[in-house]
XYZ file of N, CA and C in Angstrom:
756
model
N 7.032 -2.524 13.545
C 5.941 -1.562 13.419
C 5.890 -0.704 14.672
N 5.805 0.602 14.493
C 5.694 1.505 15.635
C 4.405 2.297 15.512
N 3.755 2.535 16.662
C 2.532 3.334 16.700
C 2.666 4.365 17.806
N 2.439 5.614 17.450
C 2.365 6.669 18.451
C 1.159 7.531 18.128
N 0.638 8.194 19.179
C -0.521 9.068 18.977
C -0.404 10.258 19.906
N -0.514 11.428 19.325
C -0.464 12.654 20.114
C -1.307 13.705 19.417
N -2.127 14.407 20.184
C -2.985 15.458 19.647
C -3.860 14.963 18.497
N -4.299 13.700 18.623
C -5.182 13.057 17.636
C -4.515 12.899 16.272
N -3.197 12.830 16.297
C -2.417 12.492 15.102
C -1.719 11.166 15.383
N -2.071 10.130 14.642
C -1.453 8.812 14.796
C -0.345 8.660 13.772
N 0.746 8.076 14.201
C 1.876 7.827 13.302
C 2.192 6.335 13.335
N 2.055 5.713 12.169
C 2.330 4.287 12.008
C 3.578 4.170 11.143
N 4.602 3.509 11.673
C 5.893 3.458 10.978
C 6.309 2.017 10.739
N 6.494 1.671 9.470
C 7.062 0.371 9.113
C 8.558 0.432 9.393
N 9.064 -0.525 10.140
C 10.498 -0.464 10.440
C 11.100 -1.858 10.525
N 10.826 -2.657 9.510
C 11.414 -3.984 9.437
C 12.782 -3.956 8.783
N 13.296 -5.145 8.521
C 14.612 -5.259 7.906
C 14.480 -5.458 6.396
N 15.552 -5.126 5.682
C 15.689 -5.454 4.257
C 14.509 -4.978 3.417
N 14.149 -3.715 3.600
C 13.152 -3.127 2.724
C 11.723 -3.270 3.186
N 11.494 -3.583 4.451
C 10.145 -3.692 4.999
C 9.230 -4.622 4.200
N 9.629 -5.889 4.004
C 8.721 -6.812 3.321
C 7.459 -7.029 4.152
N 6.337 -7.205 3.478
C 5.050 -7.347 4.165
C 4.758 -8.824 4.403
N 5.380 -9.371 5.433
C 5.116 -10.756 5.817
C 3.918 -10.793 6.767
N 3.544 -11.992 7.221
C 2.333 -12.114 8.024
C 2.442 -11.332 9.332
N 3.599 -11.381 9.980
C 3.764 -10.651 11.236
C 3.585 -9.147 11.016
N 4.205 -8.621 9.956
C 4.093 -7.196 9.674
C 2.671 -6.820 9.313
N 2.011 -7.668 8.500
C 0.614 -7.405 8.122
C -0.275 -7.351 9.360
N -0.077 -8.293 10.273
C -0.896 -8.336 11.483
C -0.651 -7.100 12.350
N 0.618 -6.696 12.472
C 0.939 -5.506 13.244
C 0.329 -4.262 12.601
N 0.362 -4.210 11.274
C -0.234 -3.086 10.560
C -1.735 -3.029 10.814
N -2.412 -4.161 10.656
C -3.854 -4.191 10.877
C -4.201 -3.765 12.303
N -3.390 -4.224 13.268
C -3.616 -3.851 14.667
C -3.412 -2.351 14.868
N -2.366 -1.790 14.270
C -2.093 -0.361 14.421
C -3.211 0.485 13.822
N -3.735 0.053 12.675
C -4.826 0.803 12.052
C -6.086 0.725 12.914
N -6.369 -0.458 13.456
C -7.518 -0.588 14.372
C -7.333 0.295 15.597
N -6.110 0.371 16.084
C -5.833 1.211 17.252
C -6.076 2.683 16.925
N -5.680 3.100 15.732
C -5.931 4.485 15.320
C -7.423 4.768 15.245
N -8.191 3.801 14.761
C -9.648 3.980 14.729
C -10.205 4.077 16.137
N -9.732 3.236 17.041
C -10.203 3.259 18.428
C -9.836 4.573 19.109
N -8.680 5.135 18.756
C -8.249 6.408 19.330
C -8.980 7.596 18.704
N -9.785 7.334 17.672
C -10.578 8.368 16.998
C -9.704 9.542 16.575
N -8.605 9.217 15.886
C -7.659 10.255 15.498
C -8.183 11.057 14.317
N -7.609 12.225 14.149
C -7.962 13.124 13.047
C -7.142 12.794 11.799
N -5.887 12.414 12.024
C -4.945 12.180 10.916
C -4.121 10.934 11.220
N -3.845 10.145 10.178
C -2.919 9.025 10.270
C -1.763 9.283 9.309
N -0.546 9.223 9.804
C 0.643 9.342 8.961
C 1.292 7.964 8.883
N 1.345 7.425 7.687
C 1.910 6.094 7.449
C 3.248 6.259 6.744
N 4.325 5.864 7.417
C 5.662 6.068 6.861
C 6.531 4.848 7.142
N 7.828 4.973 6.897
C 8.724 3.831 7.056
C 10.094 4.293 7.508
N 10.860 3.342 8.013
C 12.280 3.539 8.254
C 13.049 2.594 7.340
N 14.281 2.948 7.019
C 15.094 2.062 6.201
C 15.141 2.496 4.755
N 15.635 1.604 3.921
C 15.944 1.958 2.533
C 14.728 2.001 1.634
N 13.577 1.458 2.078
C 12.383 1.404 1.241
C 11.145 1.649 2.073
N 10.116 2.165 1.437
C 8.802 2.205 2.086
C 8.359 0.771 2.332
N 8.287 -0.019 1.268
C 8.096 -1.473 1.371
C 8.324 -2.092 0.009
N 9.085 -3.176 -0.004
C 9.344 -3.897 -1.254
C 8.211 -4.857 -1.593
N 7.162 -4.888 -0.775
C 6.019 -5.753 -1.058
C 6.089 -7.068 -0.311
N 5.411 -8.071 -0.840
C 5.347 -9.369 -0.188
C 6.704 -10.038 -0.068
N 6.826 -10.894 0.927
C 8.073 -11.627 1.176
C 8.122 -12.840 0.240
N 8.761 -12.672 -0.900
C 8.746 -13.706 -1.938
C 9.421 -14.988 -1.449
N 10.466 -14.861 -0.641
C 11.131 -16.065 -0.136
C 10.191 -16.891 0.732
N 9.286 -16.230 1.456
C 8.311 -16.961 2.273
C 7.309 -17.702 1.404
N 6.970 -17.138 0.248
C 6.070 -17.847 -0.670
C 6.707 -19.165 -1.111
N 7.993 -19.107 -1.423
C 8.687 -20.304 -1.900
C 8.785 -21.371 -0.817
N 8.900 -20.946 0.438
C 9.101 -21.893 1.537
C 7.803 -22.438 2.111
N 6.674 -21.874 1.725
C 5.397 -22.256 2.329
C 4.989 -23.673 1.947
N 4.441 -24.419 2.905
C 3.901 -25.752 2.610
C 2.627 -25.647 1.785
N 1.834 -24.622 2.037
C 0.578 -24.402 1.316
C 0.573 -22.946 0.865
N 1.112 -22.701 -0.328
C 1.266 -21.337 -0.819
C -0.081 -20.644 -0.968
N -1.066 -21.369 -1.459
C -2.375 -20.756 -1.670
C -2.959 -20.250 -0.350
N -2.878 -21.070 0.692
C -3.419 -20.657 1.982
C -2.619 -19.506 2.571
N -1.307 -19.566 2.420
C -0.470 -18.497 2.960
C -0.792 -17.160 2.304
N -0.886 -17.155 0.978
C -1.166 -15.913 0.264
C -2.577 -15.429 0.583
N -3.520 -16.354 0.724
C -4.878 -15.985 1.120
C -4.862 -15.269 2.472
N -4.140 -15.826 3.439
C -4.065 -15.223 4.765
C -3.415 -13.836 4.710
N -2.334 -13.723 3.947
C -1.659 -12.438 3.812
C -2.575 -11.389 3.199
N -3.237 -11.763 2.100
C -4.108 -10.811 1.406
C -5.274 -10.387 2.291
N -5.861 -11.341 2.996
C -6.993 -11.005 3.863
C -6.579 -10.042 4.969
N -5.408 -10.263 5.562
C -4.939 -9.365 6.621
C -4.643 -7.983 6.068
N -3.943 -7.933 4.929
C -3.668 -6.651 4.288
C -4.960 -5.933 3.946
N -5.922 -6.663 3.414
C -7.154 -6.035 2.964
C -7.995 -5.506 4.117
N -7.904 -6.144 5.283
C -8.584 -5.581 6.452
C -8.001 -4.213 6.794
N -6.669 -4.117 6.756
C -6.023 -2.834 7.046
C -6.369 -1.792 5.984
N -6.325 -2.183 4.712
C -6.640 -1.266 3.618
C -8.075 -0.765 3.743
N -9.008 -1.675 4.012
C -10.416 -1.304 4.156
C -10.602 -0.312 5.296
N -9.919 -0.557 6.424
C -10.016 0.366 7.550
C -9.462 1.744 7.194
N -8.350 1.785 6.467
C -7.790 3.068 6.040
C -8.764 3.815 5.145
N -9.429 3.090 4.244
C -10.411 3.712 3.352
C -11.593 4.283 4.126
N -12.065 3.531 5.134
C -13.346 3.856 5.761
C -13.234 4.650 7.052
N -12.041 4.810 7.597
C -11.907 5.432 8.908
C -12.167 6.933 8.852
N -12.574 7.484 10.006
C -12.842 8.916 10.115
C -11.549 9.676 10.397
N -10.602 9.503 9.525
C -9.324 10.211 9.618
C -8.789 10.373 8.205
N -8.032 11.417 8.002
C -7.341 11.607 6.733
C -6.009 10.872 6.827
N -5.757 10.017 5.860
C -4.561 9.170 5.871
C -3.527 9.755 4.905
N -2.330 9.962 5.414
C -1.217 10.500 4.624
C -0.119 9.450 4.593
N 0.277 9.000 3.411
C 1.422 8.086 3.318
C 2.646 8.871 2.866
N 3.790 8.482 3.405
C 5.058 9.170 3.136
C 6.016 8.134 2.552
N 6.345 8.271 1.289
C 7.124 7.251 0.586
C 8.537 7.747 0.345
N 9.480 7.029 0.931
C 10.897 7.243 0.647
C 11.455 5.899 0.195
N 12.291 5.900 -0.813
C 12.784 4.635 -1.349
C 11.722 3.970 -2.205
N 11.767 2.647 -2.263
C 10.885 1.889 -3.158
C 9.551 1.567 -2.497
N 8.503 1.632 -3.313
C 7.186 1.118 -2.941
C 6.792 0.161 -4.059
N 6.899 -1.144 -3.787
C 6.698 -2.153 -4.827
C 5.604 -3.124 -4.419
N 4.871 -3.632 -5.410
C 3.840 -4.623 -5.139
C 2.855 -4.134 -4.099
N 2.673 -4.930 -3.041
C 1.755 -4.549 -1.970
C 2.207 -3.274 -1.267
N 3.506 -2.945 -1.359
C 3.982 -1.686 -0.805
C 3.405 -0.498 -1.552
N 3.339 -0.600 -2.882
C 2.689 0.451 -3.667
C 1.211 0.528 -3.314
N 0.558 -0.625 -3.210
C -0.873 -0.643 -2.890
C -1.141 0.004 -1.538
N -0.294 -0.289 -0.559
C -0.468 0.284 0.764
C -0.290 1.798 0.729
N 0.737 2.276 0.042
C 0.935 3.719 -0.079
C -0.265 4.381 -0.748
N -0.779 3.749 -1.798
C -1.892 4.314 -2.566
C -3.212 4.261 -1.819
N -3.289 3.479 -0.732
C -4.511 3.421 0.071
C -4.744 4.707 0.843
N -3.719 5.541 0.961
C -3.839 6.806 1.682
C -4.676 7.799 0.879
N -5.137 8.823 1.570
C -5.878 9.895 0.910
C -4.928 10.887 0.247
N -3.749 11.061 0.821
C -2.709 11.910 0.239
C -1.392 11.147 0.272
N -0.700 11.096 -0.862
C 0.601 10.426 -0.945
C 1.673 11.495 -1.127
N 2.638 11.504 -0.209
C 3.774 12.418 -0.293
C 5.015 11.574 -0.546
N 5.813 11.954 -1.521
C 6.983 11.146 -1.882
C 8.236 11.999 -1.940
N 9.352 11.398 -1.555
C 10.644 12.052 -1.743
C 11.063 11.893 -3.202
N 11.951 12.755 -3.640
C 12.374 12.718 -5.040
C 13.099 11.424 -5.388
N 13.627 10.713 -4.383
C 14.333 9.453 -4.640
C 13.393 8.242 -4.649
N 12.116 8.450 -4.365
C 11.172 7.329 -4.297
C 10.943 6.724 -5.680
N 10.592 5.431 -5.681
C 10.263 4.728 -6.921
C 9.055 3.832 -6.658
N 8.253 3.633 -7.697
C 7.010 2.889 -7.578
C 6.917 1.842 -8.691
N 6.539 0.625 -8.332
C 6.292 -0.404 -9.338
C 5.304 -1.427 -8.800
N 4.453 -1.955 -9.676
C 3.471 -2.942 -9.217
C 4.094 -4.318 -9.072
N 4.796 -4.786 -10.089
C 5.647 -5.988 -10.004
C 4.899 -7.325 -9.953
N 3.610 -7.344 -9.643
C 2.909 -8.607 -9.435
C 3.003 -9.563 -10.621
N 2.649 -9.084 -11.817
C 2.624 -9.996 -12.956
C 4.015 -10.478 -13.337
N 5.046 -9.782 -12.871
C 6.416 -10.227 -13.118
C 6.737 -11.546 -12.450
N 5.998 -11.899 -11.384
C 6.190 -13.210 -10.753
C 4.955 -14.095 -10.942
N 4.100 -13.747 -11.899
C 2.952 -14.590 -12.199
C 1.781 -14.428 -11.250
N 1.768 -13.343 -10.465
C 0.682 -13.060 -9.528
C -0.215 -11.968 -10.114
N -1.413 -11.852 -9.564
C -2.289 -10.729 -9.886
C -2.231 -9.705 -8.747
N -2.619 -8.467 -9.001
C -2.505 -7.422 -7.980
C -3.446 -7.637 -6.797
N -3.017 -7.134 -5.629
C -3.893 -7.122 -4.462
C -3.712 -5.800 -3.732
N -4.207 -5.707 -2.501
C -4.044 -4.502 -1.709
C -4.839 -3.307 -2.198
N -5.852 -3.561 -3.035
C -6.620 -2.463 -3.601
C -6.045 -1.933 -4.892
N -5.052 -2.634 -5.457
C -4.439 -2.175 -6.714
C -5.440 -2.104 -7.858
N -6.473 -2.969 -7.818
C -7.470 -2.939 -8.889
C -8.350 -1.698 -8.825
N -8.190 -0.887 -7.768
C -8.902 0.385 -7.668
C -8.128 1.522 -8.315
N -6.884 1.277 -8.738
C -6.052 2.337 -9.301
C -6.620 2.997 -10.558
N -7.407 2.289 -11.405
C -7.996 3.009 -12.538
C -8.796 4.241 -12.127
N -9.390 4.214 -10.932
C -10.131 5.387 -10.453
C -9.199 6.552 -10.169
N -7.951 6.260 -9.844
C -6.961 7.297 -9.542
C -6.196 7.729 -10.786
N -5.775 6.743 -11.564
C -4.841 6.998 -12.654
C -5.479 6.979 -14.037
N -6.659 6.378 -14.156
C -7.231 6.100 -15.461
C -6.918 4.675 -15.870
N -7.795 4.075 -16.657
C -7.691 2.650 -16.993
C -6.371 2.308 -17.667
N -5.993 3.033 -18.695
C -4.837 2.611 -19.483
C -3.518 2.867 -18.770
N -3.454 3.897 -17.954
C -2.250 4.082 -17.146
C -2.121 2.950 -16.127
N -3.245 2.587 -15.507
C -3.205 1.507 -14.520
C -2.851 0.179 -15.172
N -3.378 -0.083 -16.347
C -3.045 -1.321 -17.055
C -1.574 -1.362 -17.448
N -1.030 -0.224 -17.845
C 0.406 -0.192 -18.158
C 1.218 -0.603 -16.939
N 0.865 -0.088 -15.775
C 1.593 -0.443 -14.564
C 1.436 -1.923 -14.234
N 0.229 -2.454 -14.434
C -0.043 -3.841 -14.075
C 0.553 -4.838 -15.057
N 0.535 -4.513 -16.330
C 0.941 -5.478 -17.355
C 2.428 -5.431 -17.677
N 3.033 -4.256 -17.604
C 4.426 -4.100 -18.021
C 5.383 -3.854 -16.858
N 4.852 -3.543 -15.671
C 5.657 -3.367 -14.463
C 6.784 -2.338 -14.602
N 6.503 -1.173 -15.208
C 7.558 -0.159 -15.244
C 7.864 0.328 -13.832
N 9.079 0.805 -13.642
C 9.447 1.439 -12.379
C 9.299 2.944 -12.565
N 8.340 3.541 -11.868
C 8.100 4.975 -11.989
C 8.997 5.733 -11.024
N 9.619 6.785 -11.514
C 10.291 7.705 -10.606
C 9.228 8.467 -9.826
N 9.664 9.141 -8.780
C 8.723 9.953 -8.005
C 8.084 11.024 -8.884
N 8.861 11.623 -9.779
C 8.319 12.646 -10.670
C 7.256 12.054 -11.602
N 7.518 10.868 -12.142
C 6.531 10.225 -13.015
C 5.264 9.868 -12.237
N 5.428 9.385 -10.999
C 4.264 9.062 -10.173
C 3.452 10.313 -9.864
N 4.128 11.425 -9.700
C 3.443 12.702 -9.489
C 2.697 13.129 -10.740
N 3.315 12.950 -11.890
C 2.695 13.360 -13.147
C 1.426 12.562 -13.453
N 1.407 11.281 -13.096
C 0.227 10.471 -13.393
C -0.846 10.565 -12.314
N -0.564 11.265 -11.215
C -1.580 11.498 -10.208
C -1.548 10.577 -9.017
N -0.555 9.698 -8.940
C -0.449 8.812 -7.783
C 0.065 9.567 -6.563
N 1.010 10.461 -6.782
C 1.629 11.242 -5.709
C 1.046 12.646 -5.710
N 0.617 13.100 -4.523
C 0.038 14.439 -4.403
C 1.108 15.511 -4.252
N 2.158 15.200 -3.475
C 3.229 16.163 -3.214
C 4.576 15.481 -3.375
N 5.487 16.203 -3.990
C 6.837 15.706 -4.238
C 7.817 16.620 -3.522
N 8.742 16.033 -2.739
C 9.649 16.829 -1.916
C 11.077 16.330 -2.056
N 12.017 17.230 -1.936
C 13.413 16.821 -1.843
C 13.599 15.957 -0.592
N 14.521 15.001 -0.681
C 14.691 14.046 0.411
C 14.921 14.722 1.759
N 15.743 15.769 1.765
C 16.091 16.394 3.042
C 15.018 17.357 3.553
N 13.950 17.540 2.770
C 12.885 18.463 3.180
C 11.558 17.754 3.431
N 11.522 16.427 3.235
C 10.232 15.750 3.272
C 9.601 15.764 4.655
N 10.401 15.602 5.701
C 9.828 15.581 7.050
C 9.136 16.900 7.369
N 9.786 18.001 7.026
C 9.198 19.315 7.293
C 7.925 19.511 6.478
N 7.928 19.028 5.240
C 6.744 19.208 4.391
C 5.586 18.356 4.904
N 5.891 17.143 5.348
C 4.840 16.290 5.921
C 4.210 16.979 7.121
N 5.030 17.567 7.989
C 4.492 18.243 9.170
C 3.648 19.449 8.781
N 4.053 20.137 7.728
C 3.256 21.270 7.252
C 1.874 20.808 6.804
N 1.814 19.703 6.048
C 0.533 19.172 5.581
C -0.298 18.689 6.766
N 0.339 17.997 7.700
C -0.378 17.484 8.878
C -0.990 18.636 9.668
N -0.235 19.692 9.891
C -0.760 20.808 10.667
C -1.858 21.558 9.910
N -1.736 21.615 8.601
C -2.797 22.225 7.797
C -4.088 21.429 7.919
N -3.975 20.107 7.845
C -5.150 19.264 8.042
C -5.701 19.403 9.453
N -4.807 19.413 10.442
C -5.232 19.474 11.847
C -5.979 20.765 12.134
N -5.631 21.843 11.439
C -6.284 23.133 11.657
C -7.642 23.236 10.953
N -7.928 22.290 10.060
C -9.169 22.340 9.300
C -10.342 21.726 10.039
N -11.498 21.765 9.400
C -12.711 21.166 9.961
C -12.686 19.670 9.746
N -12.615 18.916 10.823
C -12.571 17.465 10.690
C -13.836 16.944 10.025
N -14.995 17.438 10.440
C -16.253 16.925 9.882
C -16.331 17.181 8.384
N -15.853 18.338 7.942
C -15.880 18.643 6.510
C -14.895 17.765 5.746
N -13.711 17.551 6.335
C -12.713 16.711 5.667
C -13.188 15.265 5.546
N -13.766 14.737 6.619
C -14.262 13.355 6.575
C -15.392 13.231 5.576
N -16.281 14.220 5.532
C -17.376 14.188 4.563
C -16.834 14.204 3.131
N -15.814 15.048 2.884
C -15.215 15.106 1.546
C -14.576 13.774 1.188
N -13.855 13.187 2.147
C -13.231 11.883 1.896
C -14.277 10.843 1.539
N -15.342 10.767 2.316
C -16.371 9.748 2.079
C -17.069 9.961 0.739
N -17.451 11.203 0.457
C -18.147 11.484 -0.796
C -17.293 11.107 -2.001
N -16.024 11.474 -1.971
C -15.157 11.225 -3.121
C -14.800 9.756 -3.254
N -14.522 9.085 -2.133
C -14.193 7.656 -2.211
C -15.407 6.840 -2.659
N -16.582 7.157 -2.132
C -17.766 6.383 -2.496
C -18.160 6.599 -3.957
N -17.858 7.782 -4.486
C -18.128 8.046 -5.900
C -17.086 7.379 -6.799
N -15.815 7.495 -6.418
C -14.737 6.968 -7.265
C -14.644 5.454 -7.212
N -14.842 4.863 -6.025
C -14.679 3.409 -5.869
C -15.834 2.828 -5.054
N -17.035 2.848 -5.608
C -18.204 2.363 -4.849
C -18.138 0.869 -4.551
N -17.385 0.112 -5.330
C -17.285 -1.333 -5.125
C -15.986 -1.759 -4.488
N -15.410 -0.919 -3.626
C -14.079 -1.191 -3.083
C -14.023 -2.493 -2.302
N -14.999 -2.759 -1.448
C -14.958 -3.967 -0.623
C -15.031 -5.223 -1.494
N -15.893 -5.207 -2.491
C -15.998 -6.355 -3.395
C -14.714 -6.533 -4.197
N -14.078 -5.426 -4.572
C -12.825 -5.504 -5.329
C -11.726 -6.162 -4.500
N -11.643 -5.814 -3.218
C -10.643 -6.430 -2.357
C -10.857 -7.937 -2.247
N -12.106 -8.352 -2.153
C -12.394 -9.790 -2.071
C -12.005 -10.491 -3.369
N -12.311 -9.873 -4.507
C -11.925 -10.480 -5.789
C -10.415 -10.589 -5.910
N -9.705 -9.585 -5.421
C -8.244 -9.627 -5.467
C -7.704 -10.810 -4.665
N -8.269 -11.049 -3.476
C -7.822 -12.179 -2.652
C -8.025 -13.492 -3.383
N -9.207 -13.688 -3.946
C -9.516 -14.939 -4.642
C -8.579 -15.149 -5.830
N -8.244 -14.072 -6.520
C -7.390 -14.178 -7.700
C -5.946 -14.468 -7.335
N -5.389 -13.695 -6.399
C -3.958 -13.845 -6.109
C -3.667 -15.180 -5.441
N -4.570 -15.682 -4.612
C -4.289 -16.951 -3.944
C -4.260 -18.100 -4.957
N -5.120 -18.022 -5.987
C -5.131 -19.056 -7.016
C -3.871 -18.994 -7.863
N -3.483 -17.796 -8.279
C -2.309 -17.645 -9.134
C -1.015 -17.964 -8.389
N -0.987 -17.702 -7.081
C 0.230 -17.972 -6.312
C 0.605 -19.445 -6.344
N -0.391 -20.319 -6.434
C -0.125 -21.762 -6.437
C -0.236 -22.366 -7.835
N -0.306 -21.508 -8.858
C -0.355 -21.983 -10.240
C 1.053 -22.258 -10.746
N 1.216 -22.978 -11.853
C 2.558 -23.200 -12.408
C 3.303 -21.888 -12.685
N 2.608 -20.896 -13.232
C 3.278 -19.620 -13.496
C 3.664 -18.914 -12.204
N 2.807 -18.987 -11.201
C 3.134 -18.365 -9.921
C 4.349 -19.000 -9.279
N 4.408 -20.327 -9.299
C 5.558 -21.013 -8.709
C 6.826 -20.713 -9.487
N 6.729 -20.676 -10.821
C 7.894 -20.356 -11.650
C 8.336 -18.916 -11.428
N 7.379 -18.001 -11.306
C 7.722 -16.600 -11.090
C 8.475 -16.384 -9.792
N 8.030 -17.048 -8.734
C 8.704 -16.933 -7.443
C 10.107 -17.530 -7.519
N 10.218 -18.707 -8.118
C 11.531 -19.357 -8.232
C 12.500 -18.497 -9.040
N 12.014 -17.934 -10.143
C 12.879 -17.104 -10.985
C 13.317 -15.846 -10.261
N 12.409 -15.258 -9.491
C 12.753 -14.055 -8.718
C 13.879 -14.359 -7.739
N 13.756 -15.445 -7.023
C 14.762 -15.794 -6.018
C 16.088 -16.206 -6.653
N 16.007 -16.797 -7.854
C 17.217 -17.220 -8.550
C 17.793 -16.117 -9.435
N 17.122 -14.951 -9.435
C 17.570 -13.781 -10.195
C 17.721 -14.107 -11.685
N 16.685 -14.721 -12.237
C 16.675 -15.030 -13.662
C 15.328 -14.646 -14.268
N 15.243 -14.684 -15.586
C 13.985 -14.384 -16.267
C 13.061 -15.592 -16.152
N 11.808 -15.388 -15.727
C 10.900 -16.535 -15.610
C 10.507 -17.086 -16.972
N 10.195 -18.381 -16.991
C 9.716 -19.033 -18.211
C 8.276 -19.458 -17.963
N 7.371 -18.551 -18.249
C 5.953 -18.831 -18.015
C 5.403 -19.754 -19.094
N 4.419 -20.562 -18.739
C 3.887 -21.554 -19.679
C 2.442 -21.310 -20.081
N 1.729 -20.435 -19.374
C 0.312 -20.238 -19.715
C 0.165 -19.249 -20.854
């Protein structure tokens, strides 16, 4: 995780190995970086990544190796949700930049931003129910963005959306060619930086509070749900099947 701040623009960059999985260390670094951006009272936060993916989501191999899967997933979700809550509530406009895959909690993290910019090669999938888990990271707030039935399709069937499809359904605000995305992100950042911060923050608060008035309670419900399912027979089978690259045999 890298954090830089200049001219009240904070840049948080995921830069782990093998697709930026969101393990406990990465979650903690993310939460710390977001708190640091709040302390720096920045105007804009740019959340991006290095490597082949924005984030492939939770570290499934760590779930399989955990002595207490329920506690581990609870800790992960709580740390992620602190960062997500801060992104929602902070006095800064948050811009996520998605290149490569954004899956599971990676999709949720990208969607926590106020504006999502994606390269044409980006792909989005929820993936949770494919391993017997329920969504977290604020994913249950997606009906406010996408509409109920679009969000349910993503949650229940786990389609992989192209960047164009994600743009069409309203998840992505701007779509850019891969070689032009950096320049376009800077254009958006400078446009925001030139605007009235007080007006932008007021607009963010008014719209978020209207669209998702129960966001904090939703995050708590997500934690309670995913930690229970992670240690259920279907959750354990889903993780094992994922690691063994086979179709899971769910029993519930």
